mmCIF file of N, CA and C in Angstrom:
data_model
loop_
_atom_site.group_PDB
_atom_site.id
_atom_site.type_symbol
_atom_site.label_atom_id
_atom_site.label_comp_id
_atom_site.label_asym_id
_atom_site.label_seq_id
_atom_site.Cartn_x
_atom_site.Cartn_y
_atom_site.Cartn_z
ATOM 1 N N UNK J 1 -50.920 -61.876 3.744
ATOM 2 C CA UNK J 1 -52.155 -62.406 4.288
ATOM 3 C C UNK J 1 -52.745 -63.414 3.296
ATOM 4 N N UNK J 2 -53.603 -64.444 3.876
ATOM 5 C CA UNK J 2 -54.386 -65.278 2.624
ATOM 6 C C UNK J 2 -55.249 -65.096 1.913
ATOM 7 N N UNK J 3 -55.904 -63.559 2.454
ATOM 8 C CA UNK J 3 -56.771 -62.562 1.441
ATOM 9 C C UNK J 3 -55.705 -62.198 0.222
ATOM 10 N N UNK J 4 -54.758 -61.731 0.407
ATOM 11 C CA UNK J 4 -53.509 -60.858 -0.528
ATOM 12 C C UNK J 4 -52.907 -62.334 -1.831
ATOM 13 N N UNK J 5 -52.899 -63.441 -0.585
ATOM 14 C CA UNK J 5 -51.767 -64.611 -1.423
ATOM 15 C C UNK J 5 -52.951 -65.233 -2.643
ATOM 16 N N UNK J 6 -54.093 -65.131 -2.101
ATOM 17 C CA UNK J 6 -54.931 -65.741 -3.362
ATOM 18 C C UNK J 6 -56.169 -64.877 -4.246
ATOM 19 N N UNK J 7 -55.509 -63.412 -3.864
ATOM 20 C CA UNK J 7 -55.716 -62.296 -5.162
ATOM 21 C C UNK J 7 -54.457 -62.272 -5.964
ATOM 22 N N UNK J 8 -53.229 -62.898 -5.559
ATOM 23 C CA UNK J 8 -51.848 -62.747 -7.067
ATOM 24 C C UNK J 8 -52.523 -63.718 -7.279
ATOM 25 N N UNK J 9 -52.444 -64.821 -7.176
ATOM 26 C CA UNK J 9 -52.852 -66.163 -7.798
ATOM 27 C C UNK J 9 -53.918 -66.295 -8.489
ATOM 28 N N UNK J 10 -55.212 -65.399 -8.134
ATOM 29 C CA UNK J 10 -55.913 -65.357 -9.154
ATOM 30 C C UNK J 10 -55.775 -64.300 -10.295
ATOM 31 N N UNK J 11 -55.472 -63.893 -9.971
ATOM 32 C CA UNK J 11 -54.247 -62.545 -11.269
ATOM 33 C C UNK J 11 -53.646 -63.519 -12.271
ATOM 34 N N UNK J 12 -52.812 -64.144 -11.516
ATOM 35 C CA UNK J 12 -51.974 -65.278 -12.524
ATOM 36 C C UNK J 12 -52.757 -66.050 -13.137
ATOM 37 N N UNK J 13 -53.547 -66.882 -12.441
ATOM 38 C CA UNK J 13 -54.427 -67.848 -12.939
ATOM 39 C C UNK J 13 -55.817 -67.107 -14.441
ATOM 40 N N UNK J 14 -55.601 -65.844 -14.092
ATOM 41 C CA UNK J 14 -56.745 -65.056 -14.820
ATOM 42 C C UNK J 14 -55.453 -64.852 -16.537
ATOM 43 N N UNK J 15 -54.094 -64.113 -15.759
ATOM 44 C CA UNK J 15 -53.174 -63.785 -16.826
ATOM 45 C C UNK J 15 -52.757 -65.151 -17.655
ATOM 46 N N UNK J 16 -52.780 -66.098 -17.162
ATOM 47 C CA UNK J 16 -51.986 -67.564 -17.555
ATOM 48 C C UNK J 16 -50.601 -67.726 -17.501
ATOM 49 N N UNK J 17 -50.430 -66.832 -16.562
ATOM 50 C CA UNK J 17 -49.460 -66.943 -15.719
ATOM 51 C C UNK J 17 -49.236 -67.930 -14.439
ATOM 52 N N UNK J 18 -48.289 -68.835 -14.265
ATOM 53 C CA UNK J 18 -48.152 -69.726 -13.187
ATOM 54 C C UNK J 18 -47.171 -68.973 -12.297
ATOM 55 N N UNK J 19 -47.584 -68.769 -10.822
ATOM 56 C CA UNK J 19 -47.112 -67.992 -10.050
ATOM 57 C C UNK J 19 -46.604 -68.866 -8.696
ATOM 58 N N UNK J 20 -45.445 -68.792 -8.270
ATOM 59 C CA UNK J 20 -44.999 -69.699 -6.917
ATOM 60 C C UNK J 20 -44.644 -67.678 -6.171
ATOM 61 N N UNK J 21 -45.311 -68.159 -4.941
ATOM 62 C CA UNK J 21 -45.243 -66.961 -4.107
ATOM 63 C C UNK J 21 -44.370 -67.998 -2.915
ATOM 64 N N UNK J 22 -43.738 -67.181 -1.786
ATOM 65 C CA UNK J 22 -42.815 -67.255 -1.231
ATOM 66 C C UNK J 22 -42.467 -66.367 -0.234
ATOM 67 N N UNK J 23 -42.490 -66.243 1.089
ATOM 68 C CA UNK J 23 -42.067 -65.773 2.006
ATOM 69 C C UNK J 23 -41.201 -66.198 2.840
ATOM 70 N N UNK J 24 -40.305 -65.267 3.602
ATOM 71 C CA UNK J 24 -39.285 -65.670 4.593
ATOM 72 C C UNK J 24 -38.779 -64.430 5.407
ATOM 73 N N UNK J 25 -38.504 -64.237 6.503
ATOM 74 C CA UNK J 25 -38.134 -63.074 7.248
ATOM 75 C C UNK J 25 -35.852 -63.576 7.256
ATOM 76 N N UNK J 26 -35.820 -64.546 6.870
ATOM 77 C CA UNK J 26 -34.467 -65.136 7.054
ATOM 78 C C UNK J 26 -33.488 -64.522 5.595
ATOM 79 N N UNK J 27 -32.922 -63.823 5.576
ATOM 80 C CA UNK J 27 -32.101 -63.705 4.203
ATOM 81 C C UNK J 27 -32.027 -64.238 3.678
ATOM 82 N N UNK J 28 -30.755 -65.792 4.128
ATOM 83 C CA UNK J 28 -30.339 -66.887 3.419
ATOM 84 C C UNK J 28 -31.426 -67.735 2.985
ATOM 85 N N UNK J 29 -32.748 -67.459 3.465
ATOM 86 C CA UNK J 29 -34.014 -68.604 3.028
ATOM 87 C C UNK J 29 -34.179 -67.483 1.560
ATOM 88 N N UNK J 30 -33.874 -66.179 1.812
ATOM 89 C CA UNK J 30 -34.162 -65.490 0.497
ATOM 90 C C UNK J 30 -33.882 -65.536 -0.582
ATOM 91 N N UNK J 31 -32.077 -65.951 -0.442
ATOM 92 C CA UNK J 31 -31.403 -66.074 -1.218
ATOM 93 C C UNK J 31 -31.159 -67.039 -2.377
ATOM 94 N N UNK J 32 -31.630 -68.140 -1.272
ATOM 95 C CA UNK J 32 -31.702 -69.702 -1.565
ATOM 96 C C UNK J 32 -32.729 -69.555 -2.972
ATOM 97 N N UNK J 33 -33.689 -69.101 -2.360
ATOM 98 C CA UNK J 33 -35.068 -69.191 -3.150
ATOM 99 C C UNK J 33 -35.035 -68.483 -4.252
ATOM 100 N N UNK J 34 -34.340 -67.393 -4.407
ATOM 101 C CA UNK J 34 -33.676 -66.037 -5.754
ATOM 102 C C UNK J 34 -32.859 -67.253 -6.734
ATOM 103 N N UNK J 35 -31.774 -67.810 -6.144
ATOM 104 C CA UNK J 35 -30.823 -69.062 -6.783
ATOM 105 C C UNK J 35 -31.412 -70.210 -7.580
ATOM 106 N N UNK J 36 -32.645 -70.559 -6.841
ATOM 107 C CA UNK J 36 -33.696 -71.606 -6.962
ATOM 108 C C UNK J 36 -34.510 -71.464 -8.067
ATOM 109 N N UNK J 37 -34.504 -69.900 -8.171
ATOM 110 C CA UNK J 37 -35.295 -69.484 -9.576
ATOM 111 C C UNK J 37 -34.496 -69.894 -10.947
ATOM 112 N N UNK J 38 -33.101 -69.979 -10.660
ATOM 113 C CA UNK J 38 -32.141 -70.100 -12.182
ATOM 114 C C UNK J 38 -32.592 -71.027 -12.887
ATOM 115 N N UNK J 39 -33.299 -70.655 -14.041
ATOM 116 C CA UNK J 39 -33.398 -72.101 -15.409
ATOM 117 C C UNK J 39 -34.948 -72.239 -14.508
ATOM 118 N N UNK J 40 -35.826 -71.865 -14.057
ATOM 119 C CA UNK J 40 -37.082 -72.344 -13.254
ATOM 120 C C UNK J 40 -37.895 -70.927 -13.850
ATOM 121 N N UNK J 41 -37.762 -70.330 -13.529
ATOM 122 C CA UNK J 41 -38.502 -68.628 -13.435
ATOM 123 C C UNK J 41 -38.167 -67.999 -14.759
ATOM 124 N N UNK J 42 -39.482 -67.358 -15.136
ATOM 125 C CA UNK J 42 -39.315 -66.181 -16.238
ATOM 126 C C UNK J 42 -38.573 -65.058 -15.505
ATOM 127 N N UNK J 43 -38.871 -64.269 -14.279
ATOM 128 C CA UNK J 43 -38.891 -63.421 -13.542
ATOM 129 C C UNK J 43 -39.278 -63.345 -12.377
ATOM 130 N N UNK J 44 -38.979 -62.462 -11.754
ATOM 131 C CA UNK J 44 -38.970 -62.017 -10.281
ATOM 132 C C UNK J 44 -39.702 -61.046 -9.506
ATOM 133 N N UNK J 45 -40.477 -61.570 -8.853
ATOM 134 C CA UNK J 45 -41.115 -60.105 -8.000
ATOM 135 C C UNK J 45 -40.810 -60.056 -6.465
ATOM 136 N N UNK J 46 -40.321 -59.319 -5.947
ATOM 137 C CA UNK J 46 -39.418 -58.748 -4.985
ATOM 138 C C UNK J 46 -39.976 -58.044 -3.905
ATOM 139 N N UNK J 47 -40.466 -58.290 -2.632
ATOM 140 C CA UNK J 47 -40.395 -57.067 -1.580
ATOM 141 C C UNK J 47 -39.657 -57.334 -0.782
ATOM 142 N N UNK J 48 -38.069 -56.662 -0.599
ATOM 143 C CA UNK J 48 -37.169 -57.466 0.429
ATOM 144 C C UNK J 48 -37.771 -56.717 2.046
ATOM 145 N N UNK J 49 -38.526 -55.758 1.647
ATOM 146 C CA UNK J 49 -38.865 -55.258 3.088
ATOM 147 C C UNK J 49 -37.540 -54.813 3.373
ATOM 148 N N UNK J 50 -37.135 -54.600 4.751
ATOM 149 C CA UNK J 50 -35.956 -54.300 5.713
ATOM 150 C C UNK J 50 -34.578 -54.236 4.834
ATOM 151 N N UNK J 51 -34.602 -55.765 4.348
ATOM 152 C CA UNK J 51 -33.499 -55.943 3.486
ATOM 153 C C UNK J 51 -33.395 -55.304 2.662
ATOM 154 N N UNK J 52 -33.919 -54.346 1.868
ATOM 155 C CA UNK J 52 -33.620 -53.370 0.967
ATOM 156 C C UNK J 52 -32.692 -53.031 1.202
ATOM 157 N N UNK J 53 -32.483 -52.450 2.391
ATOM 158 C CA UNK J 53 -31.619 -51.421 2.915
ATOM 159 C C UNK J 53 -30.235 -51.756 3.202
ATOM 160 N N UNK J 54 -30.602 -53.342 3.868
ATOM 161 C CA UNK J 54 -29.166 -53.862 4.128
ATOM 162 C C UNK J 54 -28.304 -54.907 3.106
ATOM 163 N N UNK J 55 -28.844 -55.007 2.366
ATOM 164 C CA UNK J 55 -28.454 -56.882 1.861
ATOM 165 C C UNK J 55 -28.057 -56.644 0.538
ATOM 166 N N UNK J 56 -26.924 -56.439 0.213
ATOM 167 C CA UNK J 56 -26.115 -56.710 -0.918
ATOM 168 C C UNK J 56 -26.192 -58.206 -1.336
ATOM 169 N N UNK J 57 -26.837 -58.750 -0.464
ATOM 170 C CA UNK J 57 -26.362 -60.296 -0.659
ATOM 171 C C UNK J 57 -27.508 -60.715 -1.522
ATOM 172 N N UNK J 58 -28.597 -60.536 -1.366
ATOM 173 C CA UNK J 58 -29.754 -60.563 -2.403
ATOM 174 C C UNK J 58 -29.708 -59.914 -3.423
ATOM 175 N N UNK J 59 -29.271 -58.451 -3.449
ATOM 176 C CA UNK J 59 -29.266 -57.970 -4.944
ATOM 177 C C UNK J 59 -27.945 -58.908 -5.382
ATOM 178 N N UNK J 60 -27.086 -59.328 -5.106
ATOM 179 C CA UNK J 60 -26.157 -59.686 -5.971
ATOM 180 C C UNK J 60 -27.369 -61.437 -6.208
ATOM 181 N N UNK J 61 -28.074 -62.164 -5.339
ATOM 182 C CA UNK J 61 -28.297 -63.202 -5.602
ATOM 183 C C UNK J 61 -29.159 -62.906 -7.039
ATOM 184 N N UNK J 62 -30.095 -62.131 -7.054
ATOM 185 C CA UNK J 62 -30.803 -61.086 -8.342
ATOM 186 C C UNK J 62 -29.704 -61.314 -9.953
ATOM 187 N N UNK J 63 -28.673 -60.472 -9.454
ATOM 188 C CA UNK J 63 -27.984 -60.509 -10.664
ATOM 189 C C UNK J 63 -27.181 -61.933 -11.400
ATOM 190 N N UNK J 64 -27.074 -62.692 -10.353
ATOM 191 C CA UNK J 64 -26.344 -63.855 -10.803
ATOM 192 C C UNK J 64 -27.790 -64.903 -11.294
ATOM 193 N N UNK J 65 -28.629 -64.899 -11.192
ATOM 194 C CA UNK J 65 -29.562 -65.635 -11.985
ATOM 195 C C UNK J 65 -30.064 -64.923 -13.346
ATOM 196 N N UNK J 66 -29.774 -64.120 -13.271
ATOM 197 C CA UNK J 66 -29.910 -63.343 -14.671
ATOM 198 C C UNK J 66 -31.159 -62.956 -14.823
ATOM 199 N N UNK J 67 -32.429 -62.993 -14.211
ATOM 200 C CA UNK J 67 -33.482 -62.877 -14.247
ATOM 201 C C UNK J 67 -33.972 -61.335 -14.310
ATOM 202 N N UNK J 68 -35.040 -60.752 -15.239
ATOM 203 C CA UNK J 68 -35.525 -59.816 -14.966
ATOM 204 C C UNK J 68 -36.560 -59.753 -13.402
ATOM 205 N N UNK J 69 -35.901 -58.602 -12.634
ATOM 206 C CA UNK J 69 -37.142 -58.670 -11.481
ATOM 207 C C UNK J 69 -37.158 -56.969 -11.219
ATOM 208 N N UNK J 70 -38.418 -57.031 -10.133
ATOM 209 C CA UNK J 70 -39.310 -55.681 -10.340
ATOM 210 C C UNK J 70 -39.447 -55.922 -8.363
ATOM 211 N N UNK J 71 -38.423 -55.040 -7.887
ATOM 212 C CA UNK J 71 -38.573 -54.826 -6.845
ATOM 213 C C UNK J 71 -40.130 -53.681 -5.861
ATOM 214 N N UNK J 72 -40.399 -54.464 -5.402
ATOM 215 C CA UNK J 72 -42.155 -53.959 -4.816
ATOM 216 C C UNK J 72 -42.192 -53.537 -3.489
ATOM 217 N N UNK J 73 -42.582 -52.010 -3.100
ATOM 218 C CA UNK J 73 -43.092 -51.925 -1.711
ATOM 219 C C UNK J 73 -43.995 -51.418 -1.406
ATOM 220 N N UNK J 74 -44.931 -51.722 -0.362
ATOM 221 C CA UNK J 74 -46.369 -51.134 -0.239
ATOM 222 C C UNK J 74 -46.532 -49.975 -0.176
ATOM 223 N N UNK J 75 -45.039 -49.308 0.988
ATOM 224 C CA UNK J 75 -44.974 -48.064 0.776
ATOM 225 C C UNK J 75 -44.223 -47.333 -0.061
ATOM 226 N N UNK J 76 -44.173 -45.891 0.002
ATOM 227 C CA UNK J 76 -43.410 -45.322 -0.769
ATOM 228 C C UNK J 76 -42.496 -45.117 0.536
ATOM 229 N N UNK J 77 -41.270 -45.674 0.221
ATOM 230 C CA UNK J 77 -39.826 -45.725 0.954
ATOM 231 C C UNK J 77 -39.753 -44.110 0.813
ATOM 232 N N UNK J 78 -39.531 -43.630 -0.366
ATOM 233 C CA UNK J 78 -39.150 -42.426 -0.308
ATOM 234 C C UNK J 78 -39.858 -40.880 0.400
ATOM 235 N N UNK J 79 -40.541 -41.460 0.955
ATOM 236 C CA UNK J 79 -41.719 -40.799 2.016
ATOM 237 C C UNK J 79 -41.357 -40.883 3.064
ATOM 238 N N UNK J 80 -40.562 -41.805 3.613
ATOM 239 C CA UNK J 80 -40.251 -42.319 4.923
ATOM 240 C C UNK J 80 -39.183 -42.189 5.394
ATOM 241 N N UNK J 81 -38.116 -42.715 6.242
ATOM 242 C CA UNK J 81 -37.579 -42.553 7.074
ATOM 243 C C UNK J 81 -36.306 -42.373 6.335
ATOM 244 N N UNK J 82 -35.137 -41.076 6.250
ATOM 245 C CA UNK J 82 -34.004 -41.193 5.534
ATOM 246 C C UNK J 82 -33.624 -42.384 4.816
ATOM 247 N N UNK J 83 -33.648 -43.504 6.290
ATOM 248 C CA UNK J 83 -32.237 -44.875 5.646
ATOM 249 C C UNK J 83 -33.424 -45.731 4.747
ATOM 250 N N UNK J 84 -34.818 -45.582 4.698
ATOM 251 C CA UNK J 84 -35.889 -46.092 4.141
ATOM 252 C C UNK J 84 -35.248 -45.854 2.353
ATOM 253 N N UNK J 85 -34.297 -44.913 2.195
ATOM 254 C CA UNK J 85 -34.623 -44.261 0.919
ATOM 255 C C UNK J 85 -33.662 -44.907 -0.097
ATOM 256 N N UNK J 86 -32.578 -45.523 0.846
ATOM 257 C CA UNK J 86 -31.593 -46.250 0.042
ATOM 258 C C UNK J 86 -31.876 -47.606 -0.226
ATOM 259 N N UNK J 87 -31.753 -48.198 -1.413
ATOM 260 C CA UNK J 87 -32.047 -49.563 -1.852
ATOM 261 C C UNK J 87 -30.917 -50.160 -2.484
ATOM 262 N N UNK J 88 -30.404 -51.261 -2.022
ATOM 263 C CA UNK J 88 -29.352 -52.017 -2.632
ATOM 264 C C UNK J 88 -29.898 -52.519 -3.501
ATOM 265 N N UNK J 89 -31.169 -53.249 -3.339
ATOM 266 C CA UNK J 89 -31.807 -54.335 -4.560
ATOM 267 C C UNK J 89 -32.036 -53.333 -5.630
ATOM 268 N N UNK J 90 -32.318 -52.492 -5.771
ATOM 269 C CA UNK J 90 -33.036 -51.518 -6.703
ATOM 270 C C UNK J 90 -31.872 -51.786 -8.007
ATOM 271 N N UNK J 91 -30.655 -51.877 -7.817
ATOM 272 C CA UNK J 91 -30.252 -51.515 -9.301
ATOM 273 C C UNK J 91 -30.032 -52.537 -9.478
ATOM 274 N N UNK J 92 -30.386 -54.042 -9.200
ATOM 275 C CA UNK J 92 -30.496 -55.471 -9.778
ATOM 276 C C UNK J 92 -32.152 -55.400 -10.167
ATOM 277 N N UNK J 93 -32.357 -54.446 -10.423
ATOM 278 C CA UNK J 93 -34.350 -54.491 -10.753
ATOM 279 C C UNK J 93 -34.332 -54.028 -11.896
ATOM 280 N N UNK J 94 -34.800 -54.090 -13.088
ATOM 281 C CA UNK J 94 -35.460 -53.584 -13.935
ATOM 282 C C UNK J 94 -36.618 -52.298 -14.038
ATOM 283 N N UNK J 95 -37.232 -52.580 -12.751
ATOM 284 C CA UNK J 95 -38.229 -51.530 -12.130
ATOM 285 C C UNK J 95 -38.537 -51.802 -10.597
ATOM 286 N N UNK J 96 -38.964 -50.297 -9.970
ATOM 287 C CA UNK J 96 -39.391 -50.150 -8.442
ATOM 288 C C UNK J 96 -40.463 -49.793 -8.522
ATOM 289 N N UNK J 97 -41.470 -50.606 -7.869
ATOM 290 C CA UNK J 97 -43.265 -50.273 -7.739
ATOM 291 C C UNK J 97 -43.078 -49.476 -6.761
ATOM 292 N N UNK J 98 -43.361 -48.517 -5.341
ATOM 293 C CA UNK J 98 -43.977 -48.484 -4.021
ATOM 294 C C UNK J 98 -44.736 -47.164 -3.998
ATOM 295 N N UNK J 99 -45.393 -47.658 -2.946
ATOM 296 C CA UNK J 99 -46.440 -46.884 -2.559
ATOM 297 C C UNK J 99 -47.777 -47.291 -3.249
ATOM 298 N N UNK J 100 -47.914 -48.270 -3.604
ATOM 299 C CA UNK J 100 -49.621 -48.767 -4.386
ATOM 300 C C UNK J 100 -49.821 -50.247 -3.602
ATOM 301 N N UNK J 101 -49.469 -49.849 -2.233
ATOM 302 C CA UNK J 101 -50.001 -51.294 -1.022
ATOM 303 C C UNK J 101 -50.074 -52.376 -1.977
ATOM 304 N N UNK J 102 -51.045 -53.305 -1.758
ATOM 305 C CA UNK J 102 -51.155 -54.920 -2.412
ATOM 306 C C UNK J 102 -50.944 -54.136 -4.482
ATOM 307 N N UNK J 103 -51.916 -53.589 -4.690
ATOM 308 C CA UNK J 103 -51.827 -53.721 -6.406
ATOM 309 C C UNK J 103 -50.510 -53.591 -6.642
ATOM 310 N N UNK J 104 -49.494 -53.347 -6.166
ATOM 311 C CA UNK J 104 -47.729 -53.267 -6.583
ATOM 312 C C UNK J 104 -47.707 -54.466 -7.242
ATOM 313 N N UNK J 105 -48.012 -55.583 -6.521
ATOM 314 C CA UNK J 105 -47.916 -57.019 -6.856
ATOM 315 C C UNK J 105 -48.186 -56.986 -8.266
ATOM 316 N N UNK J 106 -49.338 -57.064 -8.082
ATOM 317 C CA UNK J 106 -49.531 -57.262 -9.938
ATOM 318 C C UNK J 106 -49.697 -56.284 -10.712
ATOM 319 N N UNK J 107 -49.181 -55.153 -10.573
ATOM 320 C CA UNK J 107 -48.726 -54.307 -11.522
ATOM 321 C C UNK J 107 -46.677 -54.986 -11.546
ATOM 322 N N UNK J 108 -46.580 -55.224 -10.895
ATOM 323 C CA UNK J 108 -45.368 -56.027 -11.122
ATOM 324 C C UNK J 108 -45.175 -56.688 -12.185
ATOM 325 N N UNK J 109 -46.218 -58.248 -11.818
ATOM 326 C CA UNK J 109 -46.438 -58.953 -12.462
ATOM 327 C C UNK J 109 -46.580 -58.403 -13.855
ATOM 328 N N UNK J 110 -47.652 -57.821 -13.953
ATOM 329 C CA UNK J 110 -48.308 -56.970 -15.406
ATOM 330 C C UNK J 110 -46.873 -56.251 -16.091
ATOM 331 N N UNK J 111 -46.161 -55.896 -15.747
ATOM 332 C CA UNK J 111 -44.498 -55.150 -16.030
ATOM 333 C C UNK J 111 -44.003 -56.594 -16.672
ATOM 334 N N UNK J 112 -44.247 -57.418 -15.856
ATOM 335 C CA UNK J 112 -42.821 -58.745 -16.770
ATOM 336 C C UNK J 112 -43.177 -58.824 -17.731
ATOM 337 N N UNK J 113 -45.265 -59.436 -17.569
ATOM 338 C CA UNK J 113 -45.771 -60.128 -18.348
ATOM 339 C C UNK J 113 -45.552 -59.128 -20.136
ATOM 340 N N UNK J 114 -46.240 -57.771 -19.601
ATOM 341 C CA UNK J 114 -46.458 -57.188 -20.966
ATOM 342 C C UNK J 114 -45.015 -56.617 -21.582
ATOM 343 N N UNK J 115 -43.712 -56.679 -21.282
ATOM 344 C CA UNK J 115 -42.831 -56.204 -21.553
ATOM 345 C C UNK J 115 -42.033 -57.809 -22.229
ATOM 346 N N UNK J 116 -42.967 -58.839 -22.124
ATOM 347 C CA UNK J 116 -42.002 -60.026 -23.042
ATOM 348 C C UNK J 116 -41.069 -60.472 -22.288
ATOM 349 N N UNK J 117 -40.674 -59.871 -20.690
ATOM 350 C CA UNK J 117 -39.589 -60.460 -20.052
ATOM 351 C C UNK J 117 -39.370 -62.126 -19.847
ATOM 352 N N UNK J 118 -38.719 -62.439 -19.987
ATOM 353 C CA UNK J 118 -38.813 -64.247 -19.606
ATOM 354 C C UNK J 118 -38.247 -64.913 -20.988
ATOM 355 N N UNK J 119 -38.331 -66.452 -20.781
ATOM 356 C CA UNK J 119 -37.904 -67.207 -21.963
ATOM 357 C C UNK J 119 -38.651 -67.380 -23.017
#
């Protein structure tokens, strides 16, 4: 929402952190954009949604940029529906936020920032 997209941004803008946010319901627009990060991005923050479950193709896009990222979901998956519980992206993550709705985001963020992740 544009309530949600310009509370990270002012997070970032507060942390001095420069933040490019990004959405897509399309994989390959996902993927593109994970690739897009190489040599661009300190790190990664992640809610593949749906794709958790299915898409090897993103966690592998994850690992081939080399980037630390911190996969995020509003809910707690593990509350929910059996196939909710399996995550492909998860072991291209460094860390899994869910279940803390919007603050996941920037407790995300707050994970890269204070852990030195990046160049």
């Amino acid at each position: 929402t544009p309530e949600s997209t310009g509370k990270i941004e002012e997070y970032g803008k507060a942390a001095g952190i420069e933040i490019e946010l990004f959405q897509s319901n399309h994989e390959g627009e996902i993927i593109d954009k994970i690739q897009d990060c190489y040599n661009k991005a300190d790190g990664i923050v992640i809610n593949p949604a749906a794709y958790t479950h299915t898409s090897i193709a993103i966690a592998d896009a994850i690992r081939a940029v080399s980037l630390p990222a911190v996969e995020v979901h509003l809910t707690d998956t593990d509350r929910r529906e059996p196939y909710r519980r399996q995550s492909f992206v998860r072991d291209a993550c460094i860390a899994v936020i869910k279940g803390r709705g919007f603050e996941g985001y920037t407790e995300a963020i707050r994970l890269l920032k204070e852990n030195s992740y990046g160049r």
